[in-house]
């Protein structure tokens, strides 16, 4: 409607209401605003279809408590505490609820009916990526275009690279470190978070950028800081989209994002140049599969902007997720020495020859190692940020509450996997739950990689990394928590279990203070020297 017509109608309305002076107009506007601020909370608290859903009253009227938890990196704890206090369905914000019920979560994830919310799109850098797109069609096309790059047979064909720049690189690095440990009765000190984080990025370098970044050896932190900046900025933009329009806000993170984009563009340009010069790809890796990506259903090729977007995503989705899982797994082993001893014994007796790396198939054949990894993924799923889905029109029955269309349901893998209705002693690290006749069923109930149509597309690569890194370092090294460590087997939490080191969840959840809490003493095991 043209502005002049709106103005005419406004004047007529003002006349009908008897508003003739500026003072009257100000009073009327103030009254409207006041009414709005009084009536909105009343609506959310008592009249909204979500009014019956349990949760704190403040959350029912405001997004602030939830946003504060998300921005402080506490969502993984916050959602668990909310569910422990209020039950399987909780109202987290005026328009958002969360569920800790695995079966409902699976139903929500099974199809594209529950779309990812705008929260994802707002975090985007160049274009919406395979991960962030809220549009089912874009996601389907992209998954068809890139699915082959992540298929198990493709990842297996790259296993040598994954081991060389991942597990074996870390073994060699720590061996050299252990040799320097003579002065301390053979024990040397290493930061395991830094080791895992470096190799996770080096593996993505090897597969997605044409060469390892060599971060483990050089400690070059540039690319790490760009990735961290991009991840933080994406999280901030998702909660506060306005920040992208204010150039001076979060300048450092925005600069990091731009550097990451330039780096990705130059990587692609370099690969294309090499192909042009030699007439063939220099190697078969994920970068090559991405460049050649075609949708087998329609023949649609990936565009240049889409390509850059997805390579950036490789860094964001494929590094912290894996390295955090490795860090949590090792932390649990260090905190539970009996479990640590048992898993090492299994690995060392199955693969006594230290001269060659243990490969994925070999490591995977060990039931106790498998149980340890699943238990770690259950206790601390590394993707534990806010993962909101939009309820389709028609609504959804969730745990006895009608959730109307357009509301959002936040997935809470961390809360699902510590739900006492599903898991016996949920807050205790107990790999045995994944052994025995019901092991397969229990493993299927772990949702750390999500499920359904938007299940993690990179999980095959993640599994190869998790198994090979853990099997090789646990075989090679004795490890213990340093004596001066604040956390370890001796420090118990309120239920008498070893306290976890504090975590921080910015979409992925990792150790909050790795430079303080993630040290270990290592030495080569007697069978390795
Ligand atoms: C232990 C390691 C990993 C864990 C626990 C994990 C977990 C997850 C989870 C829970 C999701 C769903 C997120 C959501 O719905 O919002 C997801 C999606 C995704 N993951 Fe992973 N991930 C891991 C490793 C990887 C790796 C190594 C890559 C790639 C190199 C990767 C790429 C992706 C992508 C592209 C998606 C988006 C899929 C879609 O929306 O269709 N992930 N991951």
Coordinates of C-alpha atoms and ligand atoms in Angstrom, one line a residue:
X1 CA 0.0 0.0 0.0
X2 CA 1.5 3.4 -0.9
X3 CA 2.6 5.6 2.0
X4 CA 0.1 8.4 1.1
X5 CA -2.8 6.0 1.5
X6 CA -1.5 4.7 4.8
X7 CA -1.0 8.3 6.1
X8 CA -4.6 9.1 5.0
X9 CA -6.0 6.1 6.9
X10 CA -3.9 7.0 10.0
X11 CA -5.2 10.5 10.0
X12 CA -8.8 9.3 9.7
X13 CA -8.3 6.8 12.5
X14 CA -6.8 9.5 14.7
X15 CA -9.8 11.7 14.1
X16 CA -12.2 8.9 15.0
X17 CA -10.3 8.3 18.2
X18 CA -10.4 12.0 19.0
X19 CA -6.7 12.5 18.7
X20 CA -6.2 16.0 17.4
X21 CA -3.0 17.4 19.0
X22 CA 0.6 16.2 19.2
X23 CA 0.3 15.7 22.9
X24 CA -2.7 13.5 22.4
X25 CA -0.7 11.5 19.8
X26 CA 2.2 11.0 22.1
X27 CA -0.1 9.8 24.9
X28 CA -1.8 7.4 22.5
X29 CA 1.5 6.0 21.3
X30 CA 2.8 5.6 24.9
X31 CA -0.4 3.9 25.9
X32 CA -0.1 1.5 22.9
X33 CA 3.5 0.7 23.9
X34 CA 2.6 0.2 27.5
X35 CA -0.3 -2.1 26.6
X36 CA 2.0 -4.1 24.3
X37 CA 4.5 -4.6 27.1
X38 CA 1.9 -5.6 29.6
X39 CA -0.2 -7.8 27.3
X40 CA 2.7 -9.7 25.6
X41 CA 4.0 -11.4 28.8
X42 CA 0.4 -12.0 29.9
X43 CA -0.2 -13.8 26.6
X44 CA 2.9 -15.9 26.8
X45 CA 2.3 -16.8 30.5
X46 CA -1.4 -17.6 30.4
X47 CA -2.9 -17.6 26.9
X48 CA -0.3 -19.0 24.6
X49 CA -0.7 -22.6 23.5
X50 CA 2.7 -23.3 25.1
X51 CA 1.5 -21.9 28.5
X52 CA 1.0 -25.4 29.9
X53 CA 4.5 -26.5 29.1
X54 CA 6.7 -26.6 32.3
X55 CA 9.7 -24.3 32.6
X56 CA 10.8 -21.1 34.4
X57 CA 8.4 -18.2 34.1
X58 CA 11.1 -15.8 33.0
X59 CA 11.8 -18.1 30.0
X60 CA 8.1 -18.1 29.1
X61 CA 8.2 -14.4 28.6
X62 CA 11.7 -13.7 27.4
X63 CA 14.5 -15.1 25.1
X64 CA 17.2 -13.6 27.3
X65 CA 17.8 -16.5 29.7
X66 CA 18.2 -18.9 26.8
X67 CA 20.4 -16.6 24.8
X68 CA 22.6 -15.9 27.8
X69 CA 23.2 -19.6 28.3
X70 CA 23.9 -20.1 24.5
X71 CA 26.3 -17.2 24.3
X72 CA 28.1 -18.2 27.5
X73 CA 28.7 -21.6 26.0
X74 CA 26.6 -23.3 28.7
X75 CA 23.7 -24.7 26.6
X76 CA 24.8 -28.3 27.1
X77 CA 24.5 -28.0 30.9
X78 CA 21.6 -25.6 30.8
X79 CA 19.4 -27.9 28.8
X80 CA 20.3 -30.9 31.0
X81 CA 19.5 -29.0 34.2
X82 CA 16.2 -27.8 32.7
X83 CA 15.2 -31.3 31.8
X84 CA 16.3 -32.7 35.2
X85 CA 14.2 -30.1 36.9
X86 CA 11.1 -29.8 34.7
X87 CA 10.9 -33.2 33.0
X88 CA 11.1 -34.4 29.4
X89 CA 9.4 -31.4 27.8
X90 CA 10.6 -27.9 28.9
X91 CA 9.7 -24.4 27.7
X92 CA 13.1 -22.6 27.1
X93 CA 11.8 -19.4 25.6
X94 CA 8.4 -17.8 24.6
X95 CA 8.4 -19.8 21.3
X96 CA 10.8 -22.6 22.0
X97 CA 10.6 -25.9 23.8
X98 CA 13.1 -28.7 24.2
X99 CA 12.7 -32.5 24.5
X100 CA 14.9 -35.1 26.2
X101 CA 12.9 -38.0 24.8
X102 CA 15.0 -40.0 22.3
X103 CA 12.0 -41.4 20.4
X104 CA 10.3 -38.0 19.9
X105 CA 13.7 -36.6 18.9
X106 CA 14.0 -39.4 16.3
X107 CA 10.5 -38.6 15.0
X108 CA 11.4 -35.0 14.6
X109 CA 14.6 -35.8 12.7
X110 CA 13.2 -38.6 10.5
X111 CA 11.9 -36.3 7.7
X112 CA 12.2 -32.8 6.4
X113 CA 8.8 -31.9 7.9
X114 CA 10.6 -30.2 10.9
X115 CA 12.9 -27.7 9.1
X116 CA 16.0 -26.3 10.7
X117 CA 15.1 -22.9 12.0
X118 CA 16.4 -19.5 10.9
X119 CA 18.9 -19.8 13.7
X120 CA 21.0 -21.9 11.4
X121 CA 20.7 -19.6 8.3
X122 CA 21.6 -16.5 10.3
X123 CA 25.0 -18.1 11.0
X124 CA 25.8 -18.4 7.4
X125 CA 29.0 -17.0 5.9
X126 CA 28.9 -16.9 2.1
X127 CA 25.7 -19.0 1.2
X128 CA 23.7 -21.4 3.3
X129 CA 25.7 -24.6 3.5
X130 CA 24.7 -28.2 3.5
X131 CA 24.6 -27.8 7.3
X132 CA 23.0 -24.4 7.7
X133 CA 20.4 -24.4 5.0
X134 CA 16.8 -24.4 6.2
X135 CA 15.6 -25.4 2.8
X136 CA 15.0 -29.1 2.4
X137 CA 15.5 -29.0 -1.4
X138 CA 18.9 -27.3 -1.1
X139 CA 19.9 -29.8 1.5
X140 CA 18.8 -32.8 -0.6
X141 CA 20.6 -31.6 -3.7
X142 CA 23.8 -30.8 -1.8
X143 CA 23.7 -34.2 0.0
X144 CA 23.4 -35.9 -3.3
X145 CA 26.2 -33.8 -4.8
X146 CA 28.6 -34.4 -1.9
X147 CA 27.5 -37.7 -0.5
X148 CA 30.0 -39.6 -2.6
X149 CA 32.9 -37.7 -1.0
X150 CA 31.8 -38.9 2.5
X151 CA 30.8 -42.5 1.5
X152 CA 32.7 -45.2 3.5
X153 CA 34.4 -46.6 0.4
X154 CA 35.7 -43.1 -0.4
X155 CA 37.0 -42.5 3.1
X156 CA 38.6 -45.9 3.2
X157 CA 40.4 -45.1 -0.1
X158 CA 41.8 -42.1 1.8
X159 CA 42.6 -44.0 5.0
X160 CA 46.4 -43.8 4.5
X161 CA 46.2 -40.0 4.5
X162 CA 43.9 -40.0 7.5
X163 CA 46.3 -42.1 9.5
X164 CA 49.4 -40.5 8.3
X165 CA 48.3 -36.9 9.1
X166 CA 46.2 -38.0 12.1
X167 CA 46.9 -40.9 14.4
X168 CA 50.4 -41.7 13.2
X169 CA 51.5 -38.1 13.1
X170 CA 50.4 -37.8 16.8
X171 CA 52.2 -41.0 17.8
X172 CA 55.4 -39.8 16.2
X173 CA 55.1 -36.3 17.8
X174 CA 54.5 -37.7 21.3
X175 CA 57.2 -40.3 20.8
X176 CA 59.7 -37.5 20.3
X177 CA 58.2 -35.7 23.3
X178 CA 58.4 -38.9 25.5
X179 CA 62.1 -39.2 24.6
X180 CA 62.6 -35.9 26.2
X181 CA 61.1 -37.2 29.4
X182 CA 64.2 -38.8 30.8
X183 CA 64.7 -36.2 33.5
X184 CA 61.2 -37.0 34.9
X185 CA 61.5 -40.8 35.2
X186 CA 60.6 -41.2 31.6
X187 CA 57.4 -39.1 31.8
X188 CA 56.9 -36.1 29.6
X189 CA 54.1 -33.6 29.6
X190 CA 51.7 -33.1 26.7
X191 CA 48.5 -31.2 26.1
X192 CA 46.1 -33.7 24.6
X193 CA 43.5 -31.2 23.6
X194 CA 46.1 -29.3 21.5
X195 CA 47.3 -32.6 20.0
X196 CA 43.8 -33.8 19.0
X197 CA 42.8 -30.4 17.7
X198 CA 45.9 -30.1 15.6
X199 CA 45.6 -33.5 13.9
X200 CA 41.9 -33.0 13.3
X201 CA 42.7 -29.8 11.4
X202 CA 45.7 -31.4 9.7
X203 CA 43.5 -34.3 8.5
X204 CA 40.9 -31.8 7.0
X205 CA 43.9 -30.0 5.5
X206 CA 45.1 -33.3 3.9
X207 CA 41.6 -34.2 2.6
X208 CA 40.0 -30.9 1.9
X209 CA 42.9 -28.5 1.1
X210 CA 45.3 -30.7 -0.8
X211 CA 47.9 -31.0 2.0
X212 CA 48.2 -31.2 5.8
X213 CA 48.6 -27.8 7.4
X214 CA 51.4 -29.4 9.6
X215 CA 49.9 -27.7 12.6
X216 CA 50.9 -30.4 15.0
X217 CA 54.6 -30.0 14.1
X218 CA 54.7 -26.2 13.5
X219 CA 52.1 -25.1 16.0
X220 CA 51.0 -22.6 13.3
X221 CA 47.8 -21.2 14.9
X222 CA 46.7 -18.9 12.1
X223 CA 44.2 -21.2 10.5
X224 CA 43.0 -22.4 13.9
X225 CA 42.2 -18.9 15.0
X226 CA 40.3 -18.2 11.7
X227 CA 38.3 -21.3 12.2
X228 CA 37.6 -20.4 15.8
X229 CA 36.6 -16.9 14.8
X230 CA 34.3 -18.1 12.1
X231 CA 32.6 -20.6 14.5
X232 CA 32.2 -18.0 17.2
X233 CA 30.8 -15.4 14.8
X234 CA 28.4 -17.9 13.4
X235 CA 27.1 -18.7 16.9
X236 CA 26.8 -14.9 17.7
X237 CA 25.0 -14.1 14.4
X238 CA 22.5 -16.9 15.0
X239 CA 21.5 -15.6 18.4
X240 CA 21.8 -11.9 17.5
X241 CA 21.5 -11.4 13.6
X242 CA 21.7 -7.6 14.0
X243 CA 25.5 -8.0 14.7
X244 CA 26.2 -8.6 11.0
X245 CA 24.9 -5.1 10.1
X246 CA 27.1 -3.4 12.7
X247 CA 30.7 -3.5 11.3
X248 CA 32.5 -2.5 14.5
X249 CA 31.0 -5.2 16.5
X250 CA 33.1 -8.4 16.9
X251 CA 35.6 -7.0 14.4
X252 CA 38.2 -9.6 15.3
X253 CA 35.9 -12.5 14.6
X254 CA 34.7 -11.0 11.3
X255 CA 38.3 -10.4 10.2
X256 CA 39.1 -14.1 11.0
X257 CA 36.1 -15.1 8.9
X258 CA 37.2 -13.1 5.9
X259 CA 40.7 -14.5 6.1
X260 CA 39.3 -18.0 6.1
X261 CA 37.2 -17.2 3.0
X262 CA 40.3 -15.8 1.1
X263 CA 42.3 -18.9 2.1
X264 CA 39.6 -21.3 0.8
X265 CA 39.3 -19.3 -2.5
X266 CA 43.0 -19.4 -3.1
X267 CA 43.1 -23.2 -2.3
X268 CA 40.4 -23.9 -4.9
X269 CA 42.1 -21.6 -7.5
X270 CA 45.5 -23.4 -6.9
X271 CA 43.9 -26.9 -7.4
X272 CA 42.2 -25.8 -10.6
X273 CA 45.5 -24.4 -11.9
X274 CA 47.3 -27.6 -11.1
X275 CA 44.6 -29.6 -13.0
X276 CA 44.9 -27.2 -15.9
X277 CA 48.7 -27.5 -16.0
X278 CA 48.9 -31.3 -15.8
X279 CA 45.6 -32.3 -17.3
X280 CA 44.7 -34.5 -14.2
X281 CA 44.0 -34.1 -10.5
X282 CA 47.1 -34.2 -8.4
X283 CA 45.4 -36.6 -5.9
X284 CA 42.1 -38.1 -5.0
X285 CA 40.8 -36.3 -2.0
X286 CA 37.7 -34.6 -0.7
X287 CA 38.6 -31.3 -2.3
X288 CA 38.7 -33.1 -5.7
X289 CA 35.4 -34.8 -5.1
X290 CA 33.9 -31.4 -4.1
X291 CA 35.2 -29.7 -7.2
X292 CA 33.8 -32.4 -9.4
X293 CA 30.5 -32.7 -7.5
X294 CA 27.4 -33.3 -9.6
X295 CA 23.9 -34.3 -8.4
X296 CA 23.4 -37.8 -9.9
X297 CA 19.6 -37.2 -10.0
X298 CA 19.6 -34.0 -12.1
X299 CA 23.2 -33.5 -13.3
X300 CA 23.3 -30.2 -11.5
X301 CA 26.9 -29.1 -10.8
X302 CA 28.1 -27.3 -7.7
X303 CA 28.7 -23.6 -8.3
X304 CA 31.9 -21.8 -7.2
X305 CA 30.2 -20.0 -4.3
X306 CA 28.6 -23.3 -3.1
X307 CA 32.0 -25.0 -3.4
X308 CA 33.7 -22.3 -1.2
X309 CA 30.9 -22.5 1.3
X310 CA 31.2 -26.3 1.6
X311 CA 34.9 -26.3 2.0
X312 CA 34.6 -23.7 4.8
X313 CA 32.0 -26.1 6.3
X314 CA 34.6 -28.9 6.3
X315 CA 36.7 -26.9 8.7
X316 CA 33.8 -25.9 10.9
X317 CA 31.9 -29.2 11.0
X318 CA 34.8 -31.7 10.7
X319 CA 37.5 -30.5 13.2
X320 CA 36.1 -29.5 16.6
X321 CA 33.5 -32.2 16.5
X322 CA 36.1 -35.0 16.2
X323 CA 38.8 -33.4 18.3
X324 CA 36.4 -32.6 21.1
X325 CA 35.2 -36.2 21.1
X326 CA 38.8 -37.4 21.3
X327 CA 39.4 -35.1 24.2
X328 CA 36.4 -36.2 26.2
X329 CA 37.2 -39.8 25.6
X330 CA 40.7 -39.5 26.9
X331 CA 39.5 -37.4 29.8
X332 CA 37.1 -40.2 30.8
X333 CA 39.8 -42.8 30.5
X334 CA 42.2 -40.7 32.7
X335 CA 39.5 -40.3 35.3
X336 CA 38.6 -44.0 35.3
X337 CA 41.9 -45.8 35.6
X338 CA 40.4 -49.4 35.6
X339 CA 38.7 -48.7 32.3
X340 CA 41.8 -47.1 30.9
X341 CA 43.9 -50.2 31.9
X342 CA 41.4 -52.6 30.4
X343 CA 41.1 -50.9 27.0
X344 CA 45.0 -50.6 26.7
X345 CA 45.4 -54.3 27.6
X346 CA 42.9 -55.3 24.9
X347 CA 44.6 -53.1 22.2
X348 CA 48.2 -54.1 23.1
X349 CA 47.4 -57.8 23.2
X350 CA 45.5 -57.7 19.8
X351 CA 48.1 -55.6 18.0
X352 CA 51.6 -56.1 19.6
X353 CA 53.6 -54.9 16.6
X354 CA 54.3 -51.2 17.2
X355 CA 56.1 -50.7 13.9
X356 CA 52.9 -50.2 11.9
X357 CA 49.8 -48.2 12.7
X358 CA 46.6 -49.9 13.8
X359 CA 44.1 -49.4 11.0
X360 CA 40.4 -48.7 11.2
X361 CA 39.1 -52.2 10.6
X362 CA 41.5 -53.6 13.1
X363 CA 40.6 -51.1 15.8
X364 CA 36.9 -51.5 15.1
X365 CA 37.1 -55.2 15.8
X366 CA 37.8 -54.5 19.5
X367 CA 34.5 -54.5 21.4
X368 CA 35.7 -52.8 24.5
X369 CA 37.3 -49.9 22.6
X370 CA 34.0 -49.6 20.7
X371 CA 32.1 -49.5 24.0
X372 CA 34.5 -46.8 25.4
X373 CA 33.9 -44.6 22.3
X374 CA 30.1 -45.0 22.4
X375 CA 30.1 -44.3 26.1
X376 CA 32.0 -41.1 25.6
X377 CA 29.7 -40.0 22.7
X378 CA 26.8 -40.7 25.1
X379 CA 28.2 -38.8 28.0
X380 CA 29.5 -35.8 26.1
X381 CA 28.0 -35.6 22.6
X382 CA 30.3 -33.0 21.0
X383 CA 27.4 -31.3 19.1
X384 CA 25.5 -29.9 22.1
X385 CA 24.6 -26.4 21.0
X386 CA 21.1 -25.1 20.4
X387 CA 19.7 -27.1 17.4
X388 CA 16.2 -25.7 16.8
X389 CA 13.6 -27.2 14.5
X390 CA 10.4 -25.5 13.3
X391 CA 7.1 -27.4 14.0
X392 CA 5.1 -27.9 10.8
X393 CA 1.7 -26.3 10.5
X394 CA -0.8 -28.6 12.2
X395 CA 1.4 -28.8 15.2
X396 CA 2.9 -31.8 17.1
X397 CA 2.0 -33.8 20.2
X398 CA 5.2 -33.8 22.4
X399 CA 5.0 -35.7 25.7
X400 CA 1.4 -34.8 26.2
X401 CA 1.6 -31.2 25.1
X402 CA 0.3 -29.7 21.9
X403 CA 3.1 -27.7 20.3
X404 CA 1.6 -25.4 17.7
X405 CA 2.9 -24.9 14.1
X406 CA 5.8 -22.4 13.8
X407 CA 7.0 -23.0 17.4
X408 CA 10.5 -24.4 17.7
X409 CA 11.6 -27.6 19.3
X410 CA 15.3 -27.5 20.3
X411 CA 17.1 -30.9 20.1
X412 CA 19.0 -31.8 23.2
X413 CA 21.3 -34.8 22.6
X414 CA 23.1 -34.2 25.8
X415 CA 19.9 -34.3 27.8
X416 CA 18.5 -37.3 25.8
X417 CA 21.6 -39.3 26.5
X418 CA 21.6 -38.7 30.2
X419 CA 17.8 -39.3 30.6
X420 CA 17.4 -41.6 33.6
X421 CA 14.3 -43.2 32.0
X422 CA 16.5 -44.5 29.2
X423 CA 19.9 -45.0 30.8
X424 CA 20.8 -46.7 34.0
X425 CA 23.1 -44.5 36.2
X426 CA 23.2 -41.9 33.3
X427 CA 25.9 -39.7 34.9
X428 CA 28.4 -42.6 35.3
X429 CA 31.0 -43.5 32.6
X430 CA 30.2 -47.2 32.1
X431 CA 31.3 -48.6 28.8
X432 CA 29.9 -52.1 29.8
X433 CA 26.4 -50.9 28.8
X434 CA 27.6 -51.2 25.2
X435 CA 28.7 -54.9 25.6
X436 CA 26.7 -58.0 25.6
X437 CA 23.5 -59.1 23.8
X438 CA 21.9 -55.7 23.8
X439 CA 25.0 -53.8 22.7
X440 CA 23.8 -53.0 19.1
X441 CA 20.4 -51.8 20.3
X442 CA 22.1 -49.5 22.9
X443 CA 24.5 -48.1 20.3
X444 CA 21.6 -47.2 18.0
X445 CA 20.2 -45.2 20.9
X446 CA 23.2 -42.9 21.0
X447 CA 22.3 -39.8 19.0
X448 CA 25.6 -38.0 19.0
X449 CA 25.7 -38.0 15.1
X450 CA 22.0 -37.0 15.0
X451 CA 19.7 -39.2 12.9
X452 CA 17.2 -39.1 10.0
X453 CA 17.5 -37.0 6.9
X454 CA 20.0 -34.5 8.4
X455 CA 22.2 -37.1 10.1
X456 CA 25.9 -36.2 10.2
X457 CA 27.3 -36.6 6.6
X458 CA 30.9 -36.7 7.9
X459 CA 30.4 -39.6 10.4
X460 CA 32.4 -42.1 8.4
X461 CA 35.4 -39.9 8.4
X462 CA 34.9 -39.2 12.1
X463 CA 34.7 -42.9 12.9
X464 CA 38.0 -43.6 11.1
X465 CA 39.7 -40.8 13.0
X466 CA 38.3 -41.8 16.4
X467 CA 39.2 -45.4 16.1
X468 CA 42.7 -45.0 14.6
X469 CA 43.8 -42.1 16.9
X470 CA 42.6 -43.8 20.1
X471 CA 43.9 -47.3 19.3
X472 CA 47.3 -46.0 18.3
X473 CA 48.0 -43.6 21.2
X474 CA 46.5 -46.0 23.8
X475 CA 48.7 -48.8 22.6
X476 CA 51.9 -46.7 22.4
X477 CA 51.8 -44.6 25.6
X478 CA 51.3 -45.0 29.3
X479 CA 49.3 -41.9 30.4
X480 CA 48.4 -40.3 33.7
X481 CA 46.9 -37.1 35.0
X482 CA 49.8 -34.9 36.3
X483 CA 50.0 -34.7 40.1
X484 CA 49.2 -31.0 40.2
X485 CA 46.1 -31.4 38.1
X486 CA 42.9 -29.9 39.5
X487 CA 40.8 -32.6 37.9
X488 CA 41.4 -36.4 37.9
X489 CA 40.2 -39.6 39.5
X490 CA 40.4 -38.1 42.9
X491 CA 38.2 -35.1 42.4
X492 CA 34.6 -36.3 42.8
X493 CA 31.3 -34.6 41.8
X494 CA 28.1 -34.5 43.8
X495 CA 27.2 -38.2 43.0
X496 CA 30.7 -39.5 43.9
X497 CA 32.0 -39.9 40.3
X498 CA 35.1 -38.2 39.0
X499 CA 34.2 -34.6 38.1
X500 CA 34.4 -33.7 34.4
X501 CA 36.6 -30.8 33.4
X502 CA 34.4 -27.8 32.6
X503 CA 33.1 -27.7 29.0
X504 CA 32.0 -24.9 26.7
X505 CA 29.4 -25.4 24.0
X506 CA 29.4 -23.1 20.9
X507 CA 27.5 -25.5 18.7
X508 CA 30.2 -28.0 19.5
X509 CA 31.1 -28.7 23.1
X510 CA 34.8 -29.0 24.1
X511 CA 36.9 -28.4 27.2
X512 CA 36.5 -24.8 28.4
X513 CA 40.1 -24.2 29.6
X514 CA 42.2 -26.7 27.6
X515 CA 45.4 -24.8 28.4
X516 CA 44.8 -25.5 32.1
X517 CA 42.8 -28.7 32.3
X518 CA 44.1 -30.9 29.4
X519 CA 47.6 -31.9 30.4
X520 CA 48.8 -35.5 30.7
X521 CA 52.1 -37.1 31.6
X522 CA 53.0 -39.7 28.9
X523 CA 55.8 -42.2 28.4
X524 CA 56.2 -45.0 25.9
X525 CA 54.8 -48.2 27.1
X526 CA 57.3 -51.0 27.9
X527 CA 56.1 -53.0 24.9
X528 CA 56.8 -50.0 22.6
X529 CA 60.4 -49.4 23.4
Ligands
LIG1 C1 32.8 -37.1 16.3 C2 32.6 -36.3 15.3 C3 31.3 -35.7 14.8 C4 30.1 -35.6 15.5 C5 29.8 -36.0 16.9 C6 29.2 -35.0 14.6 C7 27.8 -34.7 14.9 C8 26.9 -34.1 14.0 C9 25.6 -33.8 14.3 C10 24.9 -34.1 15.7 C11 25.0 -33.2 13.3 C12 23.6 -32.7 13.1 C13 23.6 -31.2 13.5 C14 22.2 -30.6 13.3 O1 21.2 -31.2 13.0 O2 22.2 -29.4 13.6 C15 26.0 -33.2 12.2 C16 25.8 -32.7 11.0 C17 26.8 -32.6 10.1 N1 28.1 -33.0 10.2 FE1 28.9 -34.0 11.7 N2 29.8 -34.7 13.4 C18 31.1 -35.2 13.5 C19 32.1 -35.1 12.5 C20 31.9 -34.6 11.3 C21 32.9 -34.5 10.3 C22 34.3 -35.1 10.4 C23 32.4 -33.9 9.2 C24 33.0 -33.5 7.9 C25 34.2 -33.6 7.5 C26 31.0 -33.5 9.6 C27 30.1 -32.9 8.7 C28 28.8 -32.6 9.0 C29 27.9 -31.9 8.1 C30 28.2 -31.4 6.8 C31 26.6 -31.9 8.8 C32 25.3 -31.3 8.3 C33 24.4 -32.4 7.7 C34 23.1 -31.9 7.2 O3 22.5 -30.9 7.8 O4 22.5 -32.4 6.3 N3 30.8 -34.0 10.8 N4 27.2 -33.7 12.7

